[in-house]
Coordinates of C-alpha atoms and ligand atoms in Angstrom, one line a residue:
M12 CA 5.4 -0.1 48.4
E13 CA 6.1 -3.0 46.1
E14 CA 9.7 -4.0 45.4
K15 CA 11.4 -2.8 42.2
L16 CA 11.9 -5.3 39.4
D17 CA 15.4 -6.7 39.4
L18 CA 17.4 -6.2 36.2
S19 CA 19.1 -9.5 36.6
L20 CA 15.8 -11.4 36.1
P21 CA 15.8 -13.0 32.7
C22 CA 12.4 -11.5 31.8
C23 CA 13.7 -8.0 32.6
Q24 CA 16.9 -8.5 30.7
H25 CA 14.8 -9.6 27.7
L26 CA 12.6 -6.5 27.9
L27 CA 15.7 -4.3 28.2
S28 CA 17.5 -5.9 25.3
A29 CA 14.4 -5.8 23.1
I30 CA 13.9 -2.1 23.7
L31 CA 17.6 -1.4 22.9
A32 CA 17.3 -3.5 19.7
M33 CA 14.2 -1.4 18.8
E34 CA 11.9 -4.4 18.5
P35 CA 8.4 -3.7 17.3
S36 CA 6.0 -2.3 20.0
D37 CA 3.9 -5.5 20.0
C38 CA 6.9 -7.6 21.0
L39 CA 7.8 -5.1 23.7
V40 CA 4.3 -5.2 25.1
S41 CA 4.4 -9.0 25.2
L42 CA 7.7 -9.0 27.0
A43 CA 6.4 -6.4 29.4
R44 CA 3.5 -8.7 30.2
A45 CA 5.9 -11.6 30.8
C46 CA 7.7 -9.4 33.4
G47 CA 4.5 -8.8 35.2
G48 CA 3.3 -12.4 35.2
G49 CA 0.7 -11.7 32.5
S50 CA -0.1 -8.0 33.0
I51 CA 1.7 -4.7 32.8
T52 CA 1.8 -4.0 36.5
D53 CA 2.9 -0.7 38.2
Q54 CA 6.3 -2.4 38.8
V55 CA 6.8 -3.2 35.2
Q56 CA 5.8 0.4 34.2
Q57 CA 8.2 1.8 36.7
F58 CA 11.0 -0.5 35.4
I59 CA 10.4 0.8 31.9
W60 CA 10.4 4.3 33.2
D61 CA 13.6 3.9 35.2
H62 CA 15.5 2.3 32.4
F63 CA 14.4 4.0 29.2
L64 CA 11.7 6.7 29.5
S65 CA 13.3 8.8 32.2
V66 CA 16.6 8.9 30.4
P67 CA 15.7 8.7 26.7
G68 CA 19.2 10.0 25.7
D69 CA 19.6 9.7 21.9
F70 CA 16.8 7.2 21.6
H71 CA 14.7 7.6 18.5
A72 CA 11.8 9.7 19.9
P73 CA 9.1 8.4 17.4
Y74 CA 9.9 4.9 18.4
L75 CA 9.6 5.7 22.2
R76 CA 6.3 7.5 21.5
N77 CA 4.8 4.6 19.6
F78 CA 5.9 2.2 22.3
L79 CA 4.5 4.4 25.0
K80 CA 1.2 4.7 23.1
K81 CA 0.9 0.9 22.8
L82 CA 1.9 0.4 26.4
I83 CA -0.7 2.9 27.7
T84 CA -3.4 1.4 25.4
Q85 CA -2.7 -2.1 26.7
V86 CA -2.7 -1.1 30.4
E87 CA -6.0 0.7 29.9
F88 CA -7.4 -2.2 28.0
D89 CA -6.6 -4.5 30.9
R90 CA -8.3 -1.9 33.2
G91 CA -5.0 -1.4 34.9
C92 CA -3.6 1.9 36.3
V93 CA -1.2 3.9 34.1
L94 CA 1.5 5.7 36.0
D95 CA 1.1 9.5 35.9
H96 CA 4.6 10.1 34.5
L97 CA 3.9 7.8 31.6
Y98 CA 0.8 9.9 30.6
E99 CA 2.8 13.1 31.1
L100 CA 5.6 11.9 28.9
Y101 CA 3.2 10.8 26.2
A102 CA 1.5 14.1 26.2
H103 CA 4.9 15.8 25.9
Y104 CA 5.7 13.6 22.8
M105 CA 2.3 14.4 21.3
T106 CA 2.9 18.1 21.5
S107 CA 6.6 18.4 20.8
S108 CA 7.5 15.8 18.2
K109 CA 5.3 16.9 15.3
D110 CA 8.4 17.7 13.2
D111 CA 10.4 14.6 14.1
C112 CA 11.8 12.3 11.6
L113 CA 9.0 9.7 11.7
G114 CA 7.9 10.7 8.2
K115 CA 11.5 10.5 6.9
R116 CA 11.7 7.0 5.6
D117 CA 15.5 7.0 5.3
A118 CA 16.1 8.4 8.8
R119 CA 19.0 6.7 10.6
I120 CA 18.4 4.9 13.9
C121 CA 20.8 3.2 16.3
K122 CA 19.9 -0.3 17.3
R123 CA 21.8 -2.1 20.1
I124 CA 21.9 -5.8 19.5
S125 CA 22.6 -7.8 22.7
F126 CA 23.7 -11.4 22.5
L127 CA 22.7 -13.1 25.8
F128 CA 24.8 -16.1 26.7
P129 CA 22.9 -18.7 28.8
D130 CA 24.4 -19.7 32.1
D131 CA 25.2 -23.2 30.9
C132 CA 27.3 -22.0 28.0
S133 CA 30.4 -21.1 30.0
E134 CA 32.7 -22.3 27.2
L135 CA 31.1 -19.8 24.8
Q136 CA 31.8 -17.0 27.3
S137 CA 35.6 -17.6 27.1
C138 CA 35.6 -14.9 24.4
S139 CA 33.4 -12.7 26.5
L140 CA 33.8 -11.5 30.0
S141 CA 30.2 -10.9 30.7
R142 CA 27.0 -12.8 29.9
V143 CA 25.9 -10.0 27.5
L144 CA 27.7 -9.0 24.3
E145 CA 26.3 -5.8 22.9
F146 CA 26.9 -4.0 19.6
S147 CA 25.5 -0.7 18.4
L148 CA 24.5 -0.5 14.8
Q149 CA 23.4 2.5 12.8
C150 CA 20.6 1.3 10.4
S151 CA 18.1 2.9 8.1
L152 CA 14.4 2.9 8.7
N153 CA 14.1 2.2 5.0
M154 CA 14.8 -1.5 4.3
L155 CA 15.7 -0.7 0.7
E156 CA 18.2 2.0 1.4
G157 CA 21.8 1.3 0.4
D158 CA 20.6 -1.5 -1.9
T159 CA 19.1 -3.2 1.2
G160 CA 22.5 -3.0 3.0
C161 CA 21.6 -0.5 5.7
S162 CA 19.2 -2.8 7.6
I163 CA 19.9 -5.9 9.7
W164 CA 18.5 -9.0 8.0
P165 CA 17.7 -12.2 9.8
S166 CA 20.5 -14.2 8.2
S167 CA 23.2 -11.9 9.6
L168 CA 21.6 -12.4 13.1
F169 CA 21.8 -16.1 12.4
L170 CA 25.4 -16.0 11.2
S171 CA 26.3 -13.9 14.3
E172 CA 24.8 -16.5 16.6
L173 CA 26.6 -19.2 14.7
I174 CA 30.0 -17.4 15.0
L175 CA 29.5 -16.8 18.7
S176 CA 28.2 -20.4 19.3
H177 CA 31.0 -22.1 17.3
P178 CA 34.0 -19.8 17.6
E179 CA 36.3 -22.6 16.7
L180 CA 35.1 -22.5 13.1
F181 CA 36.3 -18.9 12.7
S182 CA 38.9 -18.1 15.4
H183 CA 42.4 -17.6 14.1
K184 CA 41.1 -17.9 10.5
S185 CA 41.1 -15.4 7.8
C186 CA 37.4 -14.5 7.2
F187 CA 35.9 -12.7 4.3
E188 CA 32.3 -11.6 4.0
I189 CA 30.4 -10.7 0.9
G190 CA 27.4 -8.3 1.0
S191 CA 28.2 -7.4 4.6
G192 CA 25.5 -4.7 5.0
V193 CA 25.7 -3.0 8.4
G194 CA 28.7 -5.1 9.5
L195 CA 27.3 -7.1 12.4
V196 CA 28.9 -10.4 11.2
G197 CA 32.3 -8.7 11.0
L198 CA 31.9 -7.4 14.6
C199 CA 31.3 -11.0 15.8
L200 CA 34.2 -12.3 13.8
A201 CA 36.5 -9.8 15.4
H202 CA 35.1 -10.7 18.8
V203 CA 36.0 -14.4 18.4
K204 CA 39.4 -13.4 17.2
A205 CA 39.4 -14.3 13.5
S206 CA 43.0 -13.7 12.4
K207 CA 41.8 -11.4 9.7
V208 CA 38.4 -9.8 9.0
I209 CA 37.6 -8.5 5.6
L210 CA 34.1 -7.2 4.9
S211 CA 32.8 -6.2 1.5
D212 CA 29.7 -4.7 -0.2
G213 CA 28.8 -3.5 -3.7
D214 CA 27.0 -0.5 -2.5
L215 CA 29.0 2.6 -1.5
S216 CA 26.5 4.1 0.9
T217 CA 26.3 0.7 2.7
L218 CA 30.1 0.7 2.9
V219 CA 30.1 4.1 4.5
N220 CA 27.5 3.0 7.0
M221 CA 29.4 -0.2 7.7
K222 CA 32.6 1.7 8.4
F223 CA 30.7 4.0 10.7
N224 CA 29.4 1.0 12.7
L225 CA 32.8 -0.7 13.0
E226 CA 34.2 2.5 14.5
L227 CA 31.2 3.0 16.7
N228 CA 32.1 -0.4 18.2
H229 CA 35.7 0.6 18.6
L230 CA 37.2 -1.4 15.8
N231 CA 39.9 0.1 13.6
V232 CA 38.9 0.3 10.0
E233 CA 41.7 -0.2 7.6
A234 CA 42.0 2.2 4.6
D235 CA 41.6 0.7 1.1
L236 CA 44.2 -1.5 -0.6
P237 CA 46.9 -2.7 -0.2
L238 CA 45.7 -5.4 2.2
R239 CA 48.2 -5.0 5.0
N240 CA 46.7 -6.2 8.3
K241 CA 48.9 -6.6 11.3
D242 CA 46.6 -5.3 13.9
P243 CA 44.1 -8.0 15.0
S244 CA 41.5 -5.4 15.9
M245 CA 41.7 -4.1 12.4
V246 CA 38.9 -4.8 10.0
K247 CA 39.1 -4.1 6.3
C248 CA 36.1 -2.9 4.3
L249 CA 36.2 -3.5 0.5
Y250 CA 34.0 -2.1 -2.2
L251 CA 33.3 -5.3 -4.1
P252 CA 30.4 -5.5 -6.6
W253 CA 30.2 -9.1 -7.7
E254 CA 29.7 -8.1 -11.3
S255 CA 33.0 -6.3 -11.6
A256 CA 35.2 -8.1 -9.1
S257 CA 38.2 -9.3 -11.0
E258 CA 39.7 -12.8 -10.7
S259 CA 43.0 -11.5 -9.5
E260 CA 41.4 -9.2 -6.9
L261 CA 39.5 -12.1 -5.5
Q262 CA 42.5 -14.4 -5.6
D263 CA 44.5 -11.9 -3.6
I264 CA 42.0 -12.2 -0.7
M265 CA 42.9 -15.9 0.0
P266 CA 40.3 -16.4 2.8
D267 CA 40.0 -19.5 4.9
V268 CA 36.3 -18.8 5.4
V269 CA 33.8 -17.0 3.2
L270 CA 30.6 -15.8 4.8
G271 CA 27.4 -14.4 3.3
A272 CA 24.1 -13.5 4.9
D273 CA 20.9 -13.0 2.9
V274 CA 22.8 -12.5 -0.4
I275 CA 20.7 -15.0 -2.5
Y276 CA 17.7 -12.9 -3.5
D277 CA 18.2 -11.2 -6.8
P278 CA 18.2 -13.6 -9.8
V279 CA 20.1 -11.1 -11.9
C280 CA 23.1 -11.1 -9.5
L281 CA 23.2 -14.9 -9.1
P282 CA 25.7 -15.7 -11.9
H283 CA 28.0 -13.1 -10.6
L284 CA 27.6 -14.2 -7.0
V285 CA 28.4 -17.8 -8.0
R286 CA 31.4 -16.7 -10.0
V287 CA 32.8 -14.8 -7.0
L288 CA 32.2 -17.8 -4.7
A289 CA 33.9 -20.2 -7.1
I290 CA 37.0 -18.1 -7.4
L291 CA 37.3 -17.5 -3.6
L292 CA 36.8 -21.2 -2.8
N293 CA 39.1 -22.4 -5.5
Q294 CA 42.1 -20.9 -3.9
M295 CA 43.8 -24.3 -3.7
N296 CA 43.8 -24.4 -7.5
F297 CA 45.3 -21.0 -7.5
C298 CA 48.0 -22.2 -5.1
R299 CA 48.6 -25.3 -7.2
Q300 CA 49.0 -23.2 -10.4
R301 CA 51.4 -21.0 -8.5
A302 CA 53.3 -24.0 -7.3
S303 CA 53.5 -25.7 -10.7
C304 CA 54.6 -22.4 -12.3
D305 CA 57.1 -21.6 -9.7
G306 CA 58.5 -25.1 -9.5
P307 CA 58.4 -27.7 -6.7
S308 CA 59.6 -25.4 -3.9
S309 CA 57.4 -22.4 -4.3
N310 CA 56.4 -19.5 -2.0
I311 CA 53.2 -17.7 -1.3
E312 CA 53.7 -14.1 -0.6
H313 CA 51.2 -12.6 1.9
E314 CA 50.1 -9.0 2.0
N315 CA 52.2 -8.5 5.1
G316 CA 55.3 -9.3 3.0
E317 CA 55.9 -12.6 4.7
H318 CA 56.4 -15.8 2.6
D319 CA 55.0 -19.3 3.1
H320 CA 57.1 -22.0 1.5
I321 CA 54.8 -24.6 -0.1
D322 CA 56.0 -28.1 0.6
A323 CA 53.2 -30.2 -0.9
I324 CA 49.7 -30.2 -2.2
E325 CA 47.5 -33.0 -1.2
I326 CA 44.1 -33.7 -2.7
A327 CA 41.9 -36.1 -0.7
D328 CA 38.2 -36.7 -0.4
G329 CA 37.6 -34.0 -3.0
R330 CA 39.2 -31.5 -0.7
C331 CA 42.6 -29.9 -1.3
K332 CA 45.2 -29.2 1.3
V333 CA 48.3 -27.1 0.9
I334 CA 51.0 -28.1 3.3
Y335 CA 53.4 -25.2 3.7
N336 CA 56.1 -24.1 5.9
D337 CA 56.3 -20.6 7.3
S338 CA 60.0 -21.3 8.0
S339 CA 59.3 -21.6 11.7
K340 CA 56.6 -24.2 11.8
C341 CA 54.7 -26.4 9.4
L342 CA 51.1 -25.4 8.7
R343 CA 48.4 -27.4 7.0
K344 CA 46.0 -25.1 5.3
E345 CA 42.6 -26.6 4.5
A346 CA 40.7 -25.6 1.4
P347 CA 38.5 -22.6 2.0
V348 CA 34.9 -23.1 3.0
A349 CA 31.8 -20.8 2.7
Y350 CA 29.0 -20.5 5.1
I351 CA 26.0 -18.9 3.5
A352 CA 22.9 -18.2 5.5
C353 CA 19.6 -17.4 3.8
V354 CA 15.9 -17.1 4.2
I355 CA 14.3 -18.7 1.2
R356 CA 11.8 -16.1 -0.1
N357 CA 11.6 -17.4 -3.6
I358 CA 12.3 -21.1 -4.2
E359 CA 13.0 -20.6 -7.9
T360 CA 15.8 -18.1 -7.1
F361 CA 17.2 -20.4 -4.5
S362 CA 17.1 -23.4 -6.9
C363 CA 18.7 -21.4 -9.6
F364 CA 21.6 -20.5 -7.2
L365 CA 22.1 -24.2 -6.4
S366 CA 22.1 -25.2 -10.0
L367 CA 24.5 -22.4 -11.1
G368 CA 26.7 -23.4 -8.2
E369 CA 26.8 -27.0 -9.2
Q370 CA 27.7 -26.0 -12.8
A371 CA 30.6 -24.0 -11.3
N372 CA 31.9 -27.1 -9.3
L373 CA 30.5 -25.9 -6.0
H374 CA 29.5 -28.6 -3.5
F375 CA 26.6 -27.8 -1.2
V376 CA 25.9 -29.3 2.2
D377 CA 22.7 -28.2 4.0
L378 CA 23.8 -27.7 7.6
T379 CA 20.5 -26.3 8.8
D380 CA 19.7 -29.3 11.0
S381 CA 23.2 -30.3 12.0
L382 CA 24.9 -27.1 12.9
K383 CA 22.4 -25.1 14.9
P384 CA 23.6 -22.0 16.8
V385 CA 22.7 -21.4 20.4
N386 CA 19.7 -19.1 20.6
L387 CA 21.5 -15.9 21.9
L388 CA 18.7 -13.6 20.8
C389 CA 15.8 -15.2 22.6
Y390 CA 14.3 -11.8 23.4
M391 CA 14.0 -10.9 19.7
Q392 CA 10.5 -12.0 18.8
S393 CA 10.8 -10.5 15.4
Y394 CA 13.6 -12.9 14.5
N395 CA 13.0 -16.6 13.9
Q396 CA 16.2 -18.6 13.9
A397 CA 14.3 -21.5 12.3
S398 CA 13.5 -19.4 9.2
V399 CA 17.1 -19.3 8.2
R400 CA 18.9 -22.1 6.2
L401 CA 22.6 -22.6 6.5
L402 CA 24.7 -23.9 3.5
R403 CA 28.3 -25.0 3.7
I404 CA 29.9 -24.6 0.3
T405 CA 33.3 -26.0 -1.0
F406 CA 34.9 -26.2 -4.4
I407 CA 35.3 -29.6 -5.9
N408 CA 38.7 -29.9 -7.6
Ligands
SAM27 C1 19.7 -8.3 2.0 S1 21.1 -7.4 2.2 C2 21.9 -8.4 3.5 C3 22.9 -7.5 4.3 C4 23.6 -8.3 5.4 N1 24.4 -9.4 4.9 C5 22.6 -8.8 6.4 O1 22.2 -10.0 6.3 O2 22.1 -8.0 7.2 C6 22.1 -7.8 0.8 C7 23.5 -7.2 0.8 O3 24.2 -7.6 -0.4 C8 24.7 -6.4 -1.1 N2 24.7 -6.7 -2.5 C9 23.6 -7.0 -3.3 N3 23.9 -7.1 -4.6 C10 25.3 -7.1 -4.6 C11 26.2 -7.2 -5.6 N4 25.8 -7.4 -6.9 N5 27.5 -7.0 -5.3 C12 27.9 -6.8 -4.1 N6 27.1 -6.7 -3.0 C13 25.8 -6.8 -3.3 C14 23.8 -5.3 -0.7 O4 24.4 -4.0 -0.9 C15 23.4 -5.6 0.7 O5 24.4 -5.1 1.6

C-alpha cells in the first residue's frame, strides 16, 4: 500500500487551496498532476477524495461534479486507473443533481481564499499566527451581478497581497476603500490592524453581500452613520455612489489611505470617480481651510468626539503635513495617499482617467515595478499578478 500524500507538502497545499477557492477545473487538474509528479496517481485521487469528495459539506455540487468529470477524463486519457469511489460519486451526481443551481447564473457560491505565506517571510507572519490566512467570501456566479461587485476581481487579489506584504503602509492608519465589492481588501486591512476600515460601494446588493462576508469572517459591521468607531475589529460599510457623494460627506471620512481595486473601467463614471478621489486626497486643504477659519489654534473634531489641536501646517515637496497635538502627544499627519490597482482592459479609458486626474491636480506614480507584493496566491493559476498595475495617487496643493 502506497503512503498517503502529506497535506504539508506545498503541492498538496496548493491543490487544497485551489479547490477551496473554486479555481477552474483545468487549473485543479494541472495542480493534481503536479502532486503526482506528472500524472494523477491513485495517491492523488485518494488525497482529493479524503479532503473534498468524501466530505463535500456545503460545497457547490455542480462545481464538484465538473471537477470530478474533468479528473476522471484526464486519468482515463492517461490510461490510468480511476478509483471506484470516484466513479460512484460521479454517477451519483449525474443522477441526483439535475435540478441543481448550475443553470442559475446568479447563484451564490462560497469561495475560500487562502493566502500562503512563504517560509522565508517570517516578518509578514507577525500579523498571522499560521502560514495560511483564509477568508470565506460569498460571491455570485454571474460576474455582472451587483454592478460587478459580487465577484472577486484580480485587482482586489493584488491589493490584498500588497496589504499583507507591506502591512506597514496600512497598519494603524485610517483606510477607506471605494468600490469594495465582496470586501476582501477590507478583511486584509482589518487583519493588518488598520486603525479604521471603511468600505464603500455604489450598489446596494453588493453592499448587502459585502456585509454578509464581513460577518462570515467574524468582523463586526458597524451600522450606518454617524461614523463612530472605537472597536478596532469594527468595519464600516457605506453606500457611496460616486455620482452623488457630497463634498462634505467625503470630507468627513478623512482617511490616511484610500484604496480602489478594478474601479477604472466605465468611462461614464470616470469624472465622478476622479472628483471623489480629489476630495478625499485633498483633506489637507480642508484642514487648512478649517485652520484659517478657526484661527491659528484650531481643532479637528473626530467622529469619536475627540479633538486634535492643530499646531501647524507644513507644505513641502508638494506634500502637505498637518502637525497636530492630541493633547497627550504630538502627531504628524501626512497627506492622504491612494493606492489604485487596475487591469487595463481599455487603454483609452485608462488614459482618460489619467488625464482627468491631472486636470484635478492629482499626481500619479506608477508603482507596478517598484512595489511588488509577495506572491501569496501562487496556487491560483487563474490570477496573474503581473496583469495588475498599481498607481499611487496624491493631491498636489
Ligand atoms: C469591477 S468591480 C470591483 C470590485 C472589487 N473592488 C474587486 O476588485 O473585486 C467594481 C466595483 O465598483 C463599484 N462601482 C462601480 N461604479 C460605481 C459608482 N459609480 N459608484 C460607486 N461604486 C461603483 C461596483 O459596484 C463594484 O463593486
